[in-house]
Amino acid sequence: MISNSCLISWMKRLLFIIPSILFLTSYSQPVTPQAELDYIIEEFTLPGGQLGNNVNSIVQGPYGFVWFGSHGGLHRYDGHEFITYKNVPGDTVGETTSLTFPYVENLYWDQFNMLWVSTYGGGVYQFDPATETFKHFTHNPKDSTSISSTAVTCAVEDANGQLWFGTTHGLNRYDRKTGKFKRYYANPKGSGSLHDDDIRKLYVDKQGTLWVGTGFVLYGNSPGALSRYHPDTDSFTNYRYNPGGISAVRGLLEDSKGNFWVGTDNGLYKMNRELGTFQHMTNDPTQPFAPGTNTSSFPATYSIYEDRKGGLWIGTIGDLSYPTHLLRYDTATKKSQVFPGQSFAWQVFESNDGTFWIAGAGASGKIIKIKPKPKTYDLHRTIPFQQAFYKSELSKKVAAKIVFSPANMAIDSASEHYWFQTIIASFATNRITHLECVLADYDPKNNKISYHHLEGIKIDSTGWPRKGFFIDKEGSLWGSYGMRGQGIFKYDPTRRNVKQYLRDLPDSTARVITVMMDSRGDIWVATRQHGLYQFNPETEQIYAYHFSGLNVGENDSPEAIMEAKDGMIWVGGNLMFEGVPFIAIIDPHSHTMKKVSLKDRQNPEFNMVTMSQSPVTGKVALIYFSGTSGMALYDPVQDKFDFIDRNNRLPFSFPNALVCDKEGVFWIASGETKSILRFNDQENDFVFQHSANASVSWGSGLLGPNGNVYFITDNYEWLEIDPSKIKPEISSKTSGVRLLDLYLLGEKQKPKPKSLLPKPLWMLDELFLPSNSETFGFRFSSFDFQNTNAQFEYRLYPLETLWKKSGNTPIANYYKVPPGEYRFEVRSPNLGTANEKSIASINVVVLPPWWKTWWAYGSYALIFTGGVFLTDRFQRRRLLAKATAAAKEKELAQAREIEKAYTELKATQSQLIQSEKMASLGELTAGIAHEIQNPLNFVNNFSEVNSELIAELKEEIAKGNIEEVKNIANGIDENEKKIIFHGKRADAIVKSMLQHSRSSSNKKEPTDINALADEYLRLAYHGLRAKDKSFNASMRTDLDESVGKINVVPQDIGRAILNLITNAFYVVTERKASATPDYEPTVTVSTIRNPESIEIIVSDNGNGIPKSIKDKIFQPFFTTKPSGKGTGLGLSLSYDIVTKGHEGQIKVESREGEGTSFIIILPVK
Amino acid sequence: MKILVVDDETDIKTLFEQRFRKEIRDGILHFVFAFSGEEALKYMQQYEHEAVLILSDINMPGMSGLELLKRIKTKYATPPPIVMMITAYGDDGNYNEAMKLGADDFLTKPVDFTTLKDKLKNLAP
């Protein structure tokens, strides 16, 4: 009831000073509007009603909990739950069981992790969080070594580790060894004593000096002073800012810059500790933003607090007429934010997650929670592309008038101009009629946009500014529109001169996908399905790289190109080797290539869109598309990929562009949520998210010469990010998940020494549970005070290997867990923060029941061996005889096993041969079917249309509508032509490929060998092409007409030829992957008539067969193809067909590096 | 209703124009044709708000239908046009991928025009 009395006296004082306030208000600054505050203000409620919410003190202890001391007890808060400690009925003052006097005035943590709870009327309690027990110290009038008063106001531990307690009557030094207090009082007669012994603040500055603030700022009768303690003389020096009058001190703080701030009944002062002088900070019109100026119309300054960003918080008190203003003064910007409020700002406290807590003390009954507002940034930049074009000279010259949203930008570091690559078009209804390639040059200094025409570059609707747009040392611009036969361009803006390069690499069908200029000035050009080219603009030398693997149908489409820190060129894209996607690392000097495989991403659609390397860690981030897009982080040191997607840390789907800034922070754009994300791989944190208006273009990230990051969007704008200005607001490092309570059979366990819970759960690493406690549960918390809706996942490893989701319920329960050693783990994978450190765990050992323990087993064993020993003697002879018989039986069984295995092996072998027969044809059939399907669809569709039209025709004839009849007739005629065309198209395919299927017998019959060879060549070619549209090789025939018909089994010989031809296509494709662009893969089939025989020769210009394996190629199961790609039976089967079935021969002639010819020689009978 | 048809077979244009003769004449349906994914994207960029429905082939040289789908669905968010995929390969892989990328419907070749007509009529305002 002390609080009431102090309030009343304060009210009295307030009435007294009202007249003077009228003029003081003229200095008061308005409260910062909510929208302009950097913080969000929330009211926070503790349990215990009015008393429980009259909070005087807030601290955060070494274990992460936030502790509140209120008029109704001590409250522990973990982000989810409160535990309140107060008086337990029956406990008497002086005992050590509970907080017998629950009016808490102050909380203080000492170096031994003890919480000192000062109460206003009940002395001080030492609370041990490990045992949850209180030790009580209070005033005893008969004992001069007890604390000087029951009303304890503050506590501090000095540089020597001694504890000091302030009371309303006297200062006390506590001796931990003796448990005794030494009292200090004001003695008006003696020098070196305190000026006032109503102690209200104890503070130890950075030099280790103890400062004592005295006098109660709300009373008018307490003189007050600031006293400095001298340990050597055990005396004090008193300082008074108002020497004749009241000089009460309540707030003390030495800030990070060494300023010493003093909060008083007369506002804020800055003290010079050496001179002992005070500078008043209040109401100085010449310093409108100095701290203290606009704190309040009522100047009593209570709490002074410096936050982790160097902001000073100054709390004052007020009432309804003169609301309290809480103020934050930003020392960096020298600006203040004034928080609204009508309560006391008795204490300001920041918990380690960046949340501010404002205690209202007795006057308000509430706590205010203040958290930083997520910052918003405007990254959008745009210029009037279209209007500028209408005004340009160029628009008068060309027909095209519509400017497309630019797809590329580049920044000229010398002129600081921005260049944009785009196209302009004119449209008829629904149709593009005319296209031109243009560049826009933007001069930001003069705000001028000029257009440059890339004359001579042919473009149609398939052209588009391709990824990569670069400015070389002379200021010329390089890029491409991806048009066939147009290669890349170089534009010299001063001479307005366009030059084109690489127009025919490797032939005119190649389309450029990406252009990249490396730091040495070489241009790297990626093409779709035609590999990569390194081009030196000075020498105009070209070097080609191909990536396709050994197999036809594998891809040669690089797309993402990056120059690494060490000058190596990294190439990603749709690149496959043996079905495994890879990244190629190219040495631009030696032209050698290293491959980094992505073994677990075996998807033919796997395509890498863009890559960027961190200059700090060397890790490479890439964006890939494989059905859906994701991101991967590659660590070249450990050769490890970390796939980051929506299910693993990435807070959005569809990343589509990324770039790493100079500090090693990755900036990632999402096409789905139109947002930008900041990713720091060193902290593994995703923090900043920014919403954009439009989608960022695929793979468009650019690191500007000024260190800023740029993304271009599809809405005539770009985003500019200054990485130095966008820093994460709060690191999530400090808030971590922690285990709190153990439940056994649904009951919360209290920690007790020598029990299975000897300490609170959060202090333990290991837990031993007896077998009757195999049903247990845990409560945990995220200690996230800003987001009380944290999600949890947990598991009991290795009983559970997968994480279970508990939603936002911080409880996990286990039933009847079998004996064993486990590890209980819990984590909180919060959106936006991906800190792997936020995992809490404890080892849990569930002990076996007594009849399963080691000593129980020991006695079982003893009884057992005794029994065995007795029976052993008795049975030994019989066993010996039995064993001999068993051995014989075993030998026989083994012989039978071997025989069985041999039979199985033979059966498997013949099955394999059968499957090879099926494979060689079957593989091709799917492709062929598709080739025929398309024309067939047209035939069907157009026929259907025609029958509809004929019905309409009849109607119109009946109506006599001659005009419409003519129209319909024309339509029918047109469709008929289409039917014939597509019918013939299908016919041609069938005729050229499937004639052989007419004969199905296995008998020899006179067969036209030339026709057979030609058919199978086409069959192989079309089949492979249908499977892969990019497959390309020349096929040639050189057929001797005098070969004529000979007696063979056409299917068998056909299959033998087919095998040779598909092998030939395989080897030429294999060579193409690593050959120079002028290599033309060619397969030739020729026939020769000899007097006694004919020859069928299948030749290729592949790499040839190495001598070392030449003898083995006809052996069954021998293959050079990667495993899974060939059975190794093709050639051996062909060999059998020719030699055994037809008494012929197969020969092979091969030269390494030149090619191979297989020659089938068949006798003519 | 404006419909963008994307297919590398140029005769698809004649076919659609014949098949939907009446609807085109009556101004119910309006067709535009693109013969590659790239061309379709270009059209979309200029007439973003006009094409309500896109019918696209999957197996096309250059940009595949799935890639086109992906770009349309990620780029044009408010609201993205309806995209129906048409393919001769009616296998699970293509179907799943198309659906994953947000395709609104999946038709196999040969196209059943009666069904397609019904579907379009249901969509027409």
Short mmCIF file of C-alpha atoms in Angstrom, two decimals, chain A residues 402 404-405 427 430 432 461-464 605 625 627 654 671 674 695 698 714 930 933-934 937-938 941-942 944-945 948-949 952 964 968 971 974-975 978 982 985 1029, chain B residues 2 8-9 11-12 14-15 18-19 21-22 25 30-32 36 38-39 42-43 45-47 59 61-62 70-71 74-75 77 88-89 97 101 109-111 113 117:
data_model
loop_
_atom_site.label_atom_id
_atom_site.label_comp_id
_atom_site.label_asym_id
_atom_site.label_seq_id
_atom_site.Cartn_x
_atom_site.Cartn_y
_atom_site.Cartn_z
CA ILE A 402 5.68 -0.07 -79.91
CA PHE A 404 8.68 -3.87 -75.68
CA SER A 405 9.57 -3.95 -72.01
CA PHE A 427 1.08 -4.64 -85.12
CA ASN A 430 -3.39 -9.81 -83.63
CA ILE A 432 3.24 -8.59 -85.37
CA SER A 461 8.73 -13.22 -83.90
CA THR A 462 11.09 -15.93 -82.66
CA GLY A 463 13.75 -13.38 -81.71
CA TRP A 464 14.13 -11.86 -78.28
CA GLU A 605 14.41 -31.73 -67.91
CA PHE A 625 14.21 -25.60 -63.43
CA GLY A 627 9.30 -29.21 -63.39
CA PHE A 654 9.82 -20.26 -58.20
CA GLY A 671 8.51 -15.17 -60.11
CA LYS A 674 7.05 -11.21 -56.99
CA SER A 695 7.79 -10.35 -62.19
CA TRP A 698 14.28 -14.98 -65.75
CA ASP A 714 8.64 -7.35 -67.47
CA HIS A 930 4.69 -40.44 -82.99
CA GLN A 933 0.56 -39.80 -85.40
CA ASN A 934 0.79 -36.14 -86.34
CA ASN A 937 -4.38 -36.60 -86.73
CA PHE A 938 -4.65 -34.02 -89.48
CA ASN A 941 -9.49 -33.91 -88.20
CA PHE A 942 -9.83 -32.48 -91.68
CA GLU A 944 -14.33 -34.65 -89.82
CA VAL A 945 -14.43 -30.98 -90.73
CA GLU A 948 -19.52 -31.16 -91.17
CA LEU A 949 -19.03 -28.76 -94.06
CA GLU A 952 -23.74 -27.32 -94.02
CA GLU A 964 -22.15 -19.25 -98.88
CA ILE A 968 -18.06 -23.77 -98.12
CA GLY A 971 -13.24 -24.69 -97.67
CA GLU A 974 -8.78 -26.62 -99.16
CA ASN A 975 -9.30 -29.30 -96.52
CA LYS A 978 -4.63 -30.94 -96.57
CA HIS A 982 -0.87 -35.34 -94.64
CA ARG A 985 3.28 -37.60 -95.45
CA LYS A 1029 14.57 -33.57 -82.18
CA LYS B 2 -9.86 -14.52 -77.47
CA ASP B 8 4.49 -25.85 -84.45
CA GLU B 9 2.25 -27.53 -87.06
CA ASP B 11 -1.92 -26.45 -90.52
CA ILE B 12 -3.44 -26.26 -87.06
CA THR B 14 -6.62 -23.93 -91.03
CA LEU B 15 -8.02 -26.73 -88.96
CA GLN B 18 -12.60 -24.57 -90.26
CA ARG B 19 -13.67 -26.33 -87.09
CA ARG B 21 -16.19 -21.50 -88.54
CA LYS B 22 -19.55 -20.68 -87.04
CA ARG B 25 -18.36 -15.91 -87.84
CA HIS B 30 -11.66 -15.30 -81.69
CA PHE B 31 -8.48 -17.21 -82.53
CA VAL B 32 -4.90 -16.06 -82.72
CA SER B 36 6.36 -21.39 -81.38
CA GLU B 38 8.66 -17.73 -78.17
CA GLU B 39 6.12 -16.22 -80.52
CA LYS B 42 5.75 -12.17 -77.46
CA TYR B 43 2.06 -12.01 -78.22
CA GLN B 45 3.59 -9.44 -73.69
CA GLN B 46 1.80 -7.10 -76.05
CA TYR B 47 -1.75 -8.28 -75.51
CA ASN B 59 6.33 -31.05 -78.03
CA PRO B 61 11.12 -27.29 -81.16
CA GLY B 62 12.68 -24.43 -79.20
CA LYS B 70 5.64 -22.09 -66.73
CA ARG B 71 6.43 -18.62 -67.97
CA THR B 74 4.61 -17.20 -63.32
CA LYS B 75 4.55 -13.97 -65.26
CA ALA B 77 -0.40 -13.32 -62.20
CA ALA B 88 0.35 -36.44 -78.54
CA TYR B 89 2.29 -37.88 -75.63
CA GLU B 97 4.40 -31.84 -65.02
CA LEU B 101 3.00 -25.97 -63.48
CA LYS B 109 -4.13 -35.60 -79.68
CA PRO B 110 -6.08 -36.32 -81.76
CA VAL B 111 -8.12 -33.51 -80.32
CA PHE B 113 -13.25 -31.16 -81.12
CA LYS B 117 -16.07 -26.99 -78.24
#
